[in-house]
mmCIF file with all atom_site columns, C-alpha atoms in Angstrom:
data_model
loop_
_atom_site.group_PDB
_atom_site.id
_atom_site.type_symbol
_atom_site.label_atom_id
_atom_site.label_alt_id
_atom_site.label_comp_id
_atom_site.label_asym_id
_atom_site.label_entity_id
_atom_site.label_seq_id
_atom_site.pdbx_PDB_ins_code
_atom_site.Cartn_x
_atom_site.Cartn_y
_atom_site.Cartn_z
_atom_site.occupancy
_atom_site.B_iso_or_equiv
_atom_site.pdbx_formal_charge
_atom_site.auth_seq_id
_atom_site.auth_comp_id
_atom_site.auth_asym_id
_atom_site.auth_atom_id
_atom_site.pdbx_PDB_model_num
ATOM 1   C CA . MET A 1 1   ? -2.083  16.012  8.309   1.00 0.00 ? 2   MET A CA 1
ATOM 2   C CA . ILE A 1 2   ? -1.944  14.108  5.623   1.00 0.00 ? 3   ILE A CA 1
ATOM 3   C CA . GLY A 1 3   ? -0.056  14.311  1.944   1.00 0.00 ? 4   GLY A CA 1
ATOM 4   C CA . ILE A 1 4   ? -1.009  12.178  -0.277  1.00 0.00 ? 5   ILE A CA 1
ATOM 5   C CA . VAL A 1 5   ? 2.038   12.126  -3.131  1.00 0.00 ? 6   VAL A CA 1
ATOM 6   C CA . ASN A 1 6   ? -0.170  12.835  -6.621  1.00 0.00 ? 7   ASN A CA 1
ATOM 7   C CA . TYR A 1 7   ? 2.757   11.635  -9.734  1.00 0.00 ? 8   TYR A CA 1
ATOM 8   C CA . GLY A 1 8   ? -0.847  10.500  -11.479 1.00 0.00 ? 9   GLY A CA 1
ATOM 9   C CA . ALA A 1 9   ? -0.739  7.175   -11.172 1.00 0.00 ? 10  ALA A CA 1
ATOM 10  C CA . GLY A 1 10  ? -3.231  7.216   -8.216  1.00 0.00 ? 11  GLY A CA 1
ATOM 11  C CA . ASN A 1 11  ? -6.345  6.172   -7.201  1.00 0.00 ? 12  ASN A CA 1
ATOM 12  C CA . ILE A 1 12  ? -6.828  9.969   -5.912  1.00 0.00 ? 13  ILE A CA 1
ATOM 13  C CA . PHE A 1 13  ? -10.736 10.243  -5.528  1.00 0.00 ? 14  PHE A CA 1
ATOM 14  C CA . SER A 1 14  ? -11.831 7.534   -3.434  1.00 0.00 ? 15  SER A CA 1
ATOM 15  C CA . LEU A 1 15  ? -8.947  7.922   -0.707  1.00 0.00 ? 16  LEU A CA 1
ATOM 16  C CA . THR A 1 16  ? -10.313 11.799  -0.078  1.00 0.00 ? 17  THR A CA 1
ATOM 17  C CA . SER A 1 17  ? -13.303 10.479  0.385   1.00 0.00 ? 18  SER A CA 1
ATOM 18  C CA . ALA A 1 18  ? -12.603 7.693   3.008   1.00 0.00 ? 19  ALA A CA 1
ATOM 19  C CA . LEU A 1 19  ? -10.167 10.606  4.612   1.00 0.00 ? 20  LEU A CA 1
ATOM 20  C CA . ASP A 1 20  ? -13.059 13.512  4.114   1.00 0.00 ? 21  ASP A CA 1
ATOM 21  C CA . ARG A 1 21  ? -15.451 10.995  6.239   1.00 0.00 ? 22  ARG A CA 1
ATOM 22  C CA . LEU A 1 22  ? -12.610 10.434  8.823   1.00 0.00 ? 23  LEU A CA 1
ATOM 23  C CA . LYS A 1 23  ? -12.511 13.913  9.256   1.00 0.00 ? 24  LYS A CA 1
ATOM 24  C CA . LEU A 1 24  ? -8.280  13.786  8.547   1.00 0.00 ? 25  LEU A CA 1
ATOM 25  C CA . ASN A 1 25  ? -7.326  16.821  7.421   1.00 0.00 ? 26  ASN A CA 1
ATOM 26  C CA . TYR A 1 26  ? -5.127  16.586  4.298   1.00 0.00 ? 27  TYR A CA 1
ATOM 27  C CA . GLY A 1 27  ? -2.978  17.797  1.402   1.00 0.00 ? 28  GLY A CA 1
ATOM 28  C CA . MET A 1 28  ? -0.856  17.051  -2.848  1.00 0.00 ? 29  MET A CA 1
ATOM 29  C CA . ILE A 1 29  ? 2.174   16.561  -2.833  1.00 0.00 ? 30  ILE A CA 1
ATOM 30  C CA . ASN A 1 30  ? 3.589   17.657  -5.941  1.00 0.00 ? 31  ASN A CA 1
ATOM 31  C CA . THR A 1 31  ? 6.984   18.779  -5.412  1.00 0.00 ? 32  THR A CA 1
ATOM 32  C CA . GLU A 1 32  ? 10.107  17.661  -2.887  1.00 0.00 ? 33  GLU A CA 1
ATOM 33  C CA . SER A 1 33  ? 9.190   20.849  -0.798  1.00 0.00 ? 34  SER A CA 1
ATOM 34  C CA . ASP A 1 34  ? 5.280   19.985  -0.130  1.00 0.00 ? 35  ASP A CA 1
ATOM 35  C CA . PHE A 1 35  ? 6.456   16.709  1.959   1.00 0.00 ? 36  PHE A CA 1
ATOM 36  C CA . ASP A 1 36  ? 7.636   18.954  4.742   1.00 0.00 ? 37  ASP A CA 1
ATOM 37  C CA . GLN A 1 37  ? 4.617   20.589  5.220   1.00 0.00 ? 38  GLN A CA 1
ATOM 38  C CA . TYR A 1 38  ? 2.491   16.862  6.468   1.00 0.00 ? 39  TYR A CA 1
ATOM 39  C CA . SER A 1 39  ? 3.183   14.529  9.278   1.00 0.00 ? 40  SER A CA 1
ATOM 40  C CA . HIS A 1 40  ? 1.925   11.019  7.101   1.00 0.00 ? 41  HIS A CA 1
ATOM 41  C CA . ILE A 1 41  ? 2.812   9.919   4.064   1.00 0.00 ? 42  ILE A CA 1
ATOM 42  C CA . ILE A 1 42  ? 0.674   8.200   1.630   1.00 0.00 ? 43  ILE A CA 1
ATOM 43  C CA . ILE A 1 43  ? 1.732   7.138   -1.908  1.00 0.00 ? 44  ILE A CA 1
ATOM 44  C CA . PRO A 1 44  ? -1.960  5.632   -4.147  1.00 0.00 ? 45  PRO A CA 1
ATOM 45  C CA . GLY A 1 45  ? -1.608  4.356   -7.011  1.00 0.00 ? 46  GLY A CA 1
ATOM 46  C CA . VAL A 1 46  ? -3.347  2.205   -9.431  1.00 0.00 ? 47  VAL A CA 1
ATOM 47  C CA . GLY A 1 47  ? -2.405  0.235   -12.378 1.00 0.00 ? 48  GLY A CA 1
ATOM 48  C CA . HIS A 1 48  ? 0.948   -0.779  -13.789 1.00 0.00 ? 49  HIS A CA 1
ATOM 49  C CA . ALA A 1 49  ? 3.544   -0.889  -11.089 1.00 0.00 ? 50  ALA A CA 1
ATOM 50  C CA . GLY A 1 50  ? 6.168   -0.044  -13.968 1.00 0.00 ? 51  GLY A CA 1
ATOM 51  C CA . ALA A 1 51  ? 4.817   2.700   -15.374 1.00 0.00 ? 52  ALA A CA 1
ATOM 52  C CA . ALA A 1 52  ? 3.987   3.997   -12.324 1.00 0.00 ? 53  ALA A CA 1
ATOM 53  C CA . MET A 1 53  ? 7.449   4.237   -10.900 1.00 0.00 ? 54  MET A CA 1
ATOM 54  C CA . GLU A 1 54  ? 8.224   5.993   -14.636 1.00 0.00 ? 55  GLU A CA 1
ATOM 55  C CA . LYS A 1 55  ? 5.779   8.444   -12.964 1.00 0.00 ? 56  LYS A CA 1
ATOM 56  C CA . LEU A 1 56  ? 7.294   9.355   -9.665  1.00 0.00 ? 57  LEU A CA 1
ATOM 57  C CA . ARG A 1 57  ? 10.589  8.977   -11.120 1.00 0.00 ? 58  ARG A CA 1
ATOM 58  C CA . GLN A 1 58  ? 9.307   11.622  -13.737 1.00 0.00 ? 59  GLN A CA 1
ATOM 59  C CA . SER A 1 59  ? 7.948   13.690  -10.844 1.00 0.00 ? 60  SER A CA 1
ATOM 60  C CA . GLY A 1 60  ? 11.233  13.890  -9.194  1.00 0.00 ? 61  GLY A CA 1
ATOM 61  C CA . LEU A 1 61  ? 9.480   12.088  -5.635  1.00 0.00 ? 62  LEU A CA 1
ATOM 62  C CA . ALA A 1 62  ? 11.270  8.974   -6.121  1.00 0.00 ? 63  ALA A CA 1
ATOM 63  C CA . ASP A 1 63  ? 14.813  9.828   -4.990  1.00 0.00 ? 64  ASP A CA 1
ATOM 64  C CA . VAL A 1 64  ? 13.369  11.532  -1.859  1.00 0.00 ? 65  VAL A CA 1
ATOM 65  C CA . ILE A 1 65  ? 11.046  8.945   -0.620  1.00 0.00 ? 66  ILE A CA 1
ATOM 66  C CA . PRO A 1 66  ? 13.062  6.638   0.227   1.00 0.00 ? 67  PRO A CA 1
ATOM 67  C CA . SER A 1 67  ? 14.836  9.371   2.796   1.00 0.00 ? 68  SER A CA 1
ATOM 68  C CA . ILE A 1 68  ? 11.477  9.857   4.417   1.00 0.00 ? 69  ILE A CA 1
ATOM 69  C CA . THR A 1 69  ? 11.516  9.297   8.213   1.00 0.00 ? 70  THR A CA 1
ATOM 70  C CA . LYS A 1 70  ? 7.358   9.629   8.814   1.00 0.00 ? 71  LYS A CA 1
ATOM 71  C CA . PRO A 1 71  ? 4.434   7.397   8.774   1.00 0.00 ? 72  PRO A CA 1
ATOM 72  C CA . VAL A 1 72  ? 4.577   6.666   5.504   1.00 0.00 ? 73  VAL A CA 1
ATOM 73  C CA . LEU A 1 73  ? 1.663   4.625   3.814   1.00 0.00 ? 74  LEU A CA 1
ATOM 74  C CA . GLY A 1 74  ? 2.057   2.508   -0.016  1.00 0.00 ? 75  GLY A CA 1
ATOM 75  C CA . ILE A 1 75  ? -1.679  1.542   -1.638  1.00 0.00 ? 76  ILE A CA 1
ATOM 76  C CA . CYS A 1 76  ? -2.142  -1.136  -3.740  1.00 0.00 ? 77  CYS A CA 1
ATOM 77  C CA . VAL A 1 77  ? 0.488   -0.204  -6.322  1.00 0.00 ? 78  VAL A CA 1
ATOM 78  C CA . GLY A 1 78  ? 2.121   2.072   -4.379  1.00 0.00 ? 79  GLY A CA 1
ATOM 79  C CA . MET A 1 79  ? 2.761   -0.383  -1.999  1.00 0.00 ? 80  MET A CA 1
ATOM 80  C CA . GLN A 1 80  ? 4.672   -2.344  -4.684  1.00 0.00 ? 81  GLN A CA 1
ATOM 81  C CA . LEU A 1 81  ? 6.534   0.199   -5.505  1.00 0.00 ? 82  LEU A CA 1
ATOM 82  C CA . LEU A 1 82  ? 7.914   -0.287  -1.514  1.00 0.00 ? 83  LEU A CA 1
ATOM 83  C CA . THR A 1 83  ? 9.284   -3.119  -3.036  1.00 0.00 ? 84  THR A CA 1
ATOM 84  C CA . ALA A 1 84  ? 12.559  -4.070  -5.026  1.00 0.00 ? 85  ALA A CA 1
ATOM 85  C CA . HIS A 1 85  ? 11.220  -5.293  -8.815  1.00 0.00 ? 86  HIS A CA 1
ATOM 86  C CA . SER A 1 86  ? 7.978   -6.067  -10.093 1.00 0.00 ? 87  SER A CA 1
ATOM 87  C CA . GLN A 1 87  ? 8.344   -8.284  -13.040 1.00 0.00 ? 88  GLN A CA 1
ATOM 88  C CA . GLU A 1 88  ? 4.720   -5.882  -14.144 1.00 0.00 ? 89  GLU A CA 1
ATOM 89  C CA . GLY A 1 89  ? 7.405   -3.822  -17.053 1.00 0.00 ? 90  GLY A CA 1
ATOM 90  C CA . ASP A 1 90  ? 10.615  -5.660  -15.450 1.00 0.00 ? 91  ASP A CA 1
ATOM 91  C CA . ALA A 1 91  ? 11.058  -2.658  -13.310 1.00 0.00 ? 92  ALA A CA 1
ATOM 92  C CA . VAL A 1 92  ? 13.335  -1.746  -10.651 1.00 0.00 ? 93  VAL A CA 1
ATOM 93  C CA . LEU A 1 93  ? 11.419  0.258   -7.972  1.00 0.00 ? 94  LEU A CA 1
ATOM 94  C CA . THR A 1 94  ? 12.630  2.165   -5.087  1.00 0.00 ? 95  THR A CA 1
ATOM 95  C CA . ASN A 1 95  ? 13.748  -1.399  -3.274  1.00 0.00 ? 96  ASN A CA 1
ATOM 96  C CA . ILE A 1 96  ? 12.850  0.435   0.289   1.00 0.00 ? 97  ILE A CA 1
ATOM 97  C CA . ILE A 1 97  ? 11.585  -3.497  1.299   1.00 0.00 ? 98  ILE A CA 1
ATOM 98  C CA . PRO A 1 98  ? 13.737  -6.116  -0.224  1.00 0.00 ? 99  PRO A CA 1
ATOM 99  C CA . VAL A 1 99  ? 10.953  -8.188  -1.504  1.00 0.00 ? 100 VAL A CA 1
ATOM 100 C CA . ARG A 1 100 ? 9.592   -8.699  -4.909  1.00 0.00 ? 101 ARG A CA 1
ATOM 101 C CA . THR A 1 101 ? 6.858   -8.315  -6.935  1.00 0.00 ? 102 THR A CA 1
ATOM 102 C CA . LEU A 1 102 ? 5.342   -11.556 -9.072  1.00 0.00 ? 103 LEU A CA 1
ATOM 103 C CA . LEU A 1 103 ? 3.057   -11.933 -11.550 1.00 0.00 ? 104 LEU A CA 1
ATOM 104 C CA . PHE A 1 104 ? -0.009  -14.780 -10.032 1.00 0.00 ? 105 PHE A CA 1
ATOM 105 C CA . ASP A 1 105 ? 0.144   -17.796 -11.957 1.00 0.00 ? 106 ASP A CA 1
ATOM 106 C CA . LYS A 1 106 ? -2.908  -19.200 -13.791 1.00 0.00 ? 107 LYS A CA 1
ATOM 107 C CA . LYS A 1 107 ? -1.470  -22.526 -13.404 1.00 0.00 ? 108 LYS A CA 1
ATOM 108 C CA . LEU A 1 108 ? -2.989  -21.925 -9.663  1.00 0.00 ? 109 LEU A CA 1
ATOM 109 C CA . GLY A 1 109 ? -6.339  -21.763 -11.280 1.00 0.00 ? 110 GLY A CA 1
ATOM 110 C CA . ILE A 1 110 ? -7.051  -18.872 -10.022 1.00 0.00 ? 111 ILE A CA 1
ATOM 111 C CA . LYS A 1 111 ? -8.607  -15.764 -11.573 1.00 0.00 ? 112 LYS A CA 1
ATOM 112 C CA . ILE A 1 112 ? -6.449  -13.167 -12.539 1.00 0.00 ? 113 ILE A CA 1
ATOM 113 C CA . PRO A 1 113 ? -6.934  -10.273 -11.347 1.00 0.00 ? 114 PRO A CA 1
ATOM 114 C CA . HIS A 1 114 ? -7.346  -11.745 -8.000  1.00 0.00 ? 115 HIS A CA 1
ATOM 115 C CA . MET A 1 115 ? -10.626 -8.999  -7.308  1.00 0.00 ? 116 MET A CA 1
ATOM 116 C CA . GLY A 1 116 ? -13.315 -9.162  -4.041  1.00 0.00 ? 117 GLY A CA 1
ATOM 117 C CA . TRP A 1 117 ? -12.869 -9.407  -0.805  1.00 0.00 ? 118 TRP A CA 1
ATOM 118 C CA . ASN A 1 118 ? -10.560 -11.275 1.070   1.00 0.00 ? 119 ASN A CA 1
ATOM 119 C CA . ASN A 1 119 ? -9.859  -12.129 4.163   1.00 0.00 ? 120 ASN A CA 1
ATOM 120 C CA . ILE A 1 120 ? -6.120  -11.294 5.976   1.00 0.00 ? 121 ILE A CA 1
ATOM 121 C CA . GLU A 1 121 ? -4.060  -12.519 8.457   1.00 0.00 ? 122 GLU A CA 1
ATOM 122 C CA . ILE A 1 122 ? -2.752  -10.641 11.254  1.00 0.00 ? 123 ILE A CA 1
ATOM 123 C CA . LYS A 1 123 ? 0.157   -9.766  12.686  1.00 0.00 ? 124 LYS A CA 1
ATOM 124 C CA . GLU A 1 124 ? -0.158  -7.635  16.217  1.00 0.00 ? 125 GLU A CA 1
ATOM 125 C CA . ASN A 1 125 ? 0.260   -4.097  14.321  1.00 0.00 ? 126 ASN A CA 1
ATOM 126 C CA . PRO A 1 126 ? -0.483  -0.723  14.806  1.00 0.00 ? 127 PRO A CA 1
ATOM 127 C CA . LEU A 1 127 ? -1.509  -0.559  11.918  1.00 0.00 ? 128 LEU A CA 1
ATOM 128 C CA . PHE A 1 128 ? -4.483  -2.837  12.834  1.00 0.00 ? 129 PHE A CA 1
ATOM 129 C CA . GLU A 1 129 ? -5.152  -2.267  16.125  1.00 0.00 ? 130 GLU A CA 1
ATOM 130 C CA . GLY A 1 130 ? -8.445  -2.694  16.895  1.00 0.00 ? 131 GLY A CA 1
ATOM 131 C CA . ILE A 1 131 ? -8.620  -4.789  13.419  1.00 0.00 ? 132 ILE A CA 1
ATOM 132 C CA . GLU A 1 132 ? -10.473 -8.307  14.247  1.00 0.00 ? 133 GLU A CA 1
ATOM 133 C CA . ASN A 1 133 ? -7.934  -11.498 12.160  1.00 0.00 ? 134 ASN A CA 1
ATOM 134 C CA . GLN A 1 134 ? -8.749  -12.634 9.485   1.00 0.00 ? 135 GLN A CA 1
ATOM 135 C CA . THR A 1 135 ? -11.416 -9.740  8.340   1.00 0.00 ? 136 THR A CA 1
ATOM 136 C CA . GLN A 1 136 ? -12.849 -9.075  4.274   1.00 0.00 ? 137 GLN A CA 1
ATOM 137 C CA . PHE A 1 137 ? -10.703 -6.948  2.875   1.00 0.00 ? 138 PHE A CA 1
ATOM 138 C CA . TYR A 1 138 ? -11.255 -5.503  -0.444  1.00 0.00 ? 139 TYR A CA 1
ATOM 139 C CA . PHE A 1 139 ? -8.300  -6.693  -3.244  1.00 0.00 ? 140 PHE A CA 1
ATOM 140 C CA . VAL A 1 140 ? -7.762  -5.740  -7.469  1.00 0.00 ? 141 VAL A CA 1
ATOM 141 C CA . HIS A 1 141 ? -4.712  -7.011  -8.361  1.00 0.00 ? 142 HIS A CA 1
ATOM 142 C CA . SER A 1 142 ? -3.360  -9.334  -10.925 1.00 0.00 ? 143 SER A CA 1
ATOM 143 C CA . TYR A 1 143 ? 0.428   -9.774  -9.492  1.00 0.00 ? 144 TYR A CA 1
ATOM 144 C CA . PHE A 1 144 ? 1.012   -9.929  -5.846  1.00 0.00 ? 145 PHE A CA 1
ATOM 145 C CA . ILE A 1 145 ? 4.801   -9.657  -3.228  1.00 0.00 ? 146 ILE A CA 1
ATOM 146 C CA . GLU A 1 146 ? 6.294   -12.166 -1.945  1.00 0.00 ? 147 GLU A CA 1
ATOM 147 C CA . TYR A 1 147 ? 5.652   -13.361 1.915   1.00 0.00 ? 148 TYR A CA 1
ATOM 148 C CA . ASN A 1 148 ? 8.434   -12.308 3.622   1.00 0.00 ? 149 ASN A CA 1
ATOM 149 C CA . SER A 1 149 ? 8.163   -13.355 7.811   1.00 0.00 ? 150 SER A CA 1
ATOM 150 C CA . ILE A 1 150 ? 10.609  -10.483 8.223   1.00 0.00 ? 151 ILE A CA 1
ATOM 151 C CA . PHE A 1 151 ? 8.112   -7.679  6.674   1.00 0.00 ? 152 PHE A CA 1
ATOM 152 C CA . GLY A 1 152 ? 5.639   -9.425  5.957   1.00 0.00 ? 153 GLY A CA 1
ATOM 153 C CA . ILE A 1 153 ? 2.557   -7.758  9.003   1.00 0.00 ? 154 ILE A CA 1
ATOM 154 C CA . ALA A 1 154 ? -0.769  -10.022 7.122   1.00 0.00 ? 155 ALA A CA 1
ATOM 155 C CA . THR A 1 155 ? -0.993  -12.055 4.375   1.00 0.00 ? 156 THR A CA 1
ATOM 156 C CA . ALA A 1 156 ? -4.081  -13.366 2.678   1.00 0.00 ? 157 ALA A CA 1
ATOM 157 C CA . ASP A 1 157 ? -4.610  -16.876 -0.216  1.00 0.00 ? 158 ASP A CA 1
ATOM 158 C CA . TYR A 1 158 ? -5.486  -16.551 -3.179  1.00 0.00 ? 159 TYR A CA 1
ATOM 159 C CA . GLY A 1 159 ? -3.921  -20.091 -4.787  1.00 0.00 ? 160 GLY A CA 1
ATOM 160 C CA . LEU A 1 160 ? -0.371  -19.532 -2.501  1.00 0.00 ? 161 LEU A CA 1
ATOM 161 C CA . LYS A 1 161 ? -0.059  -17.152 1.188   1.00 0.00 ? 162 LYS A CA 1
ATOM 162 C CA . TYR A 1 162 ? 1.126   -13.790 0.616   1.00 0.00 ? 163 TYR A CA 1
ATOM 163 C CA . ALA A 1 163 ? 1.873   -10.326 1.096   1.00 0.00 ? 164 ALA A CA 1
ATOM 164 C CA . ALA A 1 164 ? -1.190  -8.206  2.308   1.00 0.00 ? 165 ALA A CA 1
ATOM 165 C CA . ALA A 1 165 ? 0.574   -6.047  4.218   1.00 0.00 ? 166 ALA A CA 1
ATOM 166 C CA . ILE A 1 166 ? 4.218   -4.957  5.414   1.00 0.00 ? 167 ILE A CA 1
ATOM 167 C CA . GLN A 1 167 ? 5.934   -2.895  7.286   1.00 0.00 ? 168 GLN A CA 1
ATOM 168 C CA . ARG A 1 168 ? 10.169  -1.774  7.500   1.00 0.00 ? 169 ARG A CA 1
ATOM 169 C CA . ASP A 1 169 ? 10.557  0.764   9.886   1.00 0.00 ? 170 ASP A CA 1
ATOM 170 C CA . ASN A 1 170 ? 8.839   3.659   9.495   1.00 0.00 ? 171 ASN A CA 1
ATOM 171 C CA . PHE A 1 171 ? 7.982   2.505   6.052   1.00 0.00 ? 172 PHE A CA 1
ATOM 172 C CA . PHE A 1 172 ? 4.265   0.083   5.417   1.00 0.00 ? 173 PHE A CA 1
ATOM 173 C CA . GLY A 1 173 ? 2.005   -1.255  2.265   1.00 0.00 ? 174 GLY A CA 1
ATOM 174 C CA . VAL A 1 174 ? -0.656  -2.652  1.566   1.00 0.00 ? 175 VAL A CA 1
ATOM 175 C CA . GLN A 1 175 ? -2.539  -4.826  -1.241  1.00 0.00 ? 176 GLN A CA 1
ATOM 176 C CA . PHE A 1 176 ? -6.026  -4.005  -0.344  1.00 0.00 ? 177 PHE A CA 1
ATOM 177 C CA . HIS A 1 177 ? -7.624  -0.707  -0.651  1.00 0.00 ? 178 HIS A CA 1
ATOM 178 C CA . PRO A 1 178 ? -8.519  -0.093  3.117   1.00 0.00 ? 179 PRO A CA 1
ATOM 179 C CA . GLU A 1 179 ? -10.458 3.492   0.873   1.00 0.00 ? 180 GLU A CA 1
ATOM 180 C CA . LYS A 1 180 ? -13.027 0.659   -0.639  1.00 0.00 ? 181 LYS A CA 1
ATOM 181 C CA . SER A 1 181 ? -12.528 -1.870  2.676   1.00 0.00 ? 182 SER A CA 1
ATOM 182 C CA . GLY A 1 182 ? -15.880 -0.078  4.570   1.00 0.00 ? 183 GLY A CA 1
ATOM 183 C CA . GLN A 1 183 ? -15.117 0.308   8.500   1.00 0.00 ? 184 GLN A CA 1
ATOM 184 C CA . ALA A 1 184 ? -11.961 -1.916  8.804   1.00 0.00 ? 185 ALA A CA 1
ATOM 185 C CA . GLY A 1 185 ? -10.829 0.230   6.313   1.00 0.00 ? 186 GLY A CA 1
ATOM 186 C CA . GLU A 1 186 ? -11.633 3.496   7.529   1.00 0.00 ? 187 GLU A CA 1
ATOM 187 C CA . ARG A 1 187 ? -10.123 1.386   11.116  1.00 0.00 ? 188 ARG A CA 1
ATOM 188 C CA . LEU A 1 188 ? -6.974  1.601   9.263   1.00 0.00 ? 189 LEU A CA 1
ATOM 189 C CA . LEU A 1 189 ? -6.283  4.798   8.105   1.00 0.00 ? 190 LEU A CA 1
ATOM 190 C CA . LEU A 1 190 ? -7.389  6.250   11.582  1.00 0.00 ? 191 LEU A CA 1
ATOM 191 C CA . ASN A 1 191 ? -4.574  4.136   13.022  1.00 0.00 ? 192 ASN A CA 1
ATOM 192 C CA . PHE A 1 192 ? -2.127  5.285   10.038  1.00 0.00 ? 193 PHE A CA 1
ATOM 193 C CA . SER A 1 193 ? -3.201  8.612   11.628  1.00 0.00 ? 194 SER A CA 1
ATOM 194 C CA . ASN A 1 194 ? -2.053  8.232   14.642  1.00 0.00 ? 195 ASN A CA 1
ATOM 195 C CA . LEU A 1 195 ? 1.233   6.869   13.952  1.00 0.00 ? 196 LEU A CA 1
ATOM 196 C CA . LYS A 1 196 ? 3.849   8.267   15.784  1.00 0.00 ? 197 LYS A CA 1
ATOM 197 C CA . SER A 1 197 ? 6.981   9.482   13.697  1.00 0.00 ? 198 SER A CA 1
#
């Protein structure tokens, strides 16, 4: 059963709709004790990483998340919260994965935010089982996570190569929105639900 971290910064409705379509059971995590009820944890998020981190701290859940040993998936800003620092609000984040979240540079001649479908280059990983390399996923973001070969499990290109997905141990993050990415996104959510602790 999937627990969704409910800290007031999430795209909860589109995510729960996707989980409903997949017939995956889920519930909301509002307090520290709620983590015990679930086998898999999703940290959603849209908007400002600094503000999201502040909400996570105020909820009392920020200190608990790094110690979780169950599979965890951060989506969009939820992924960025797993990193060390974001230029957005000059925010110190959880530092579960020691990489930085940076602002796209307009000098690259790109539109910001990066919005729409983009192909991703996939490393072999159980999160992407049954998903072909160069599959398109749906992105909406102005900040990106720097690519690091140790933690990067998928990359996208938008003026530069950046991390589309990251992993460290039981923590996974995706910059795109699987819940808005059609069949491939639903396969990824299903793969996540099948990961073993």
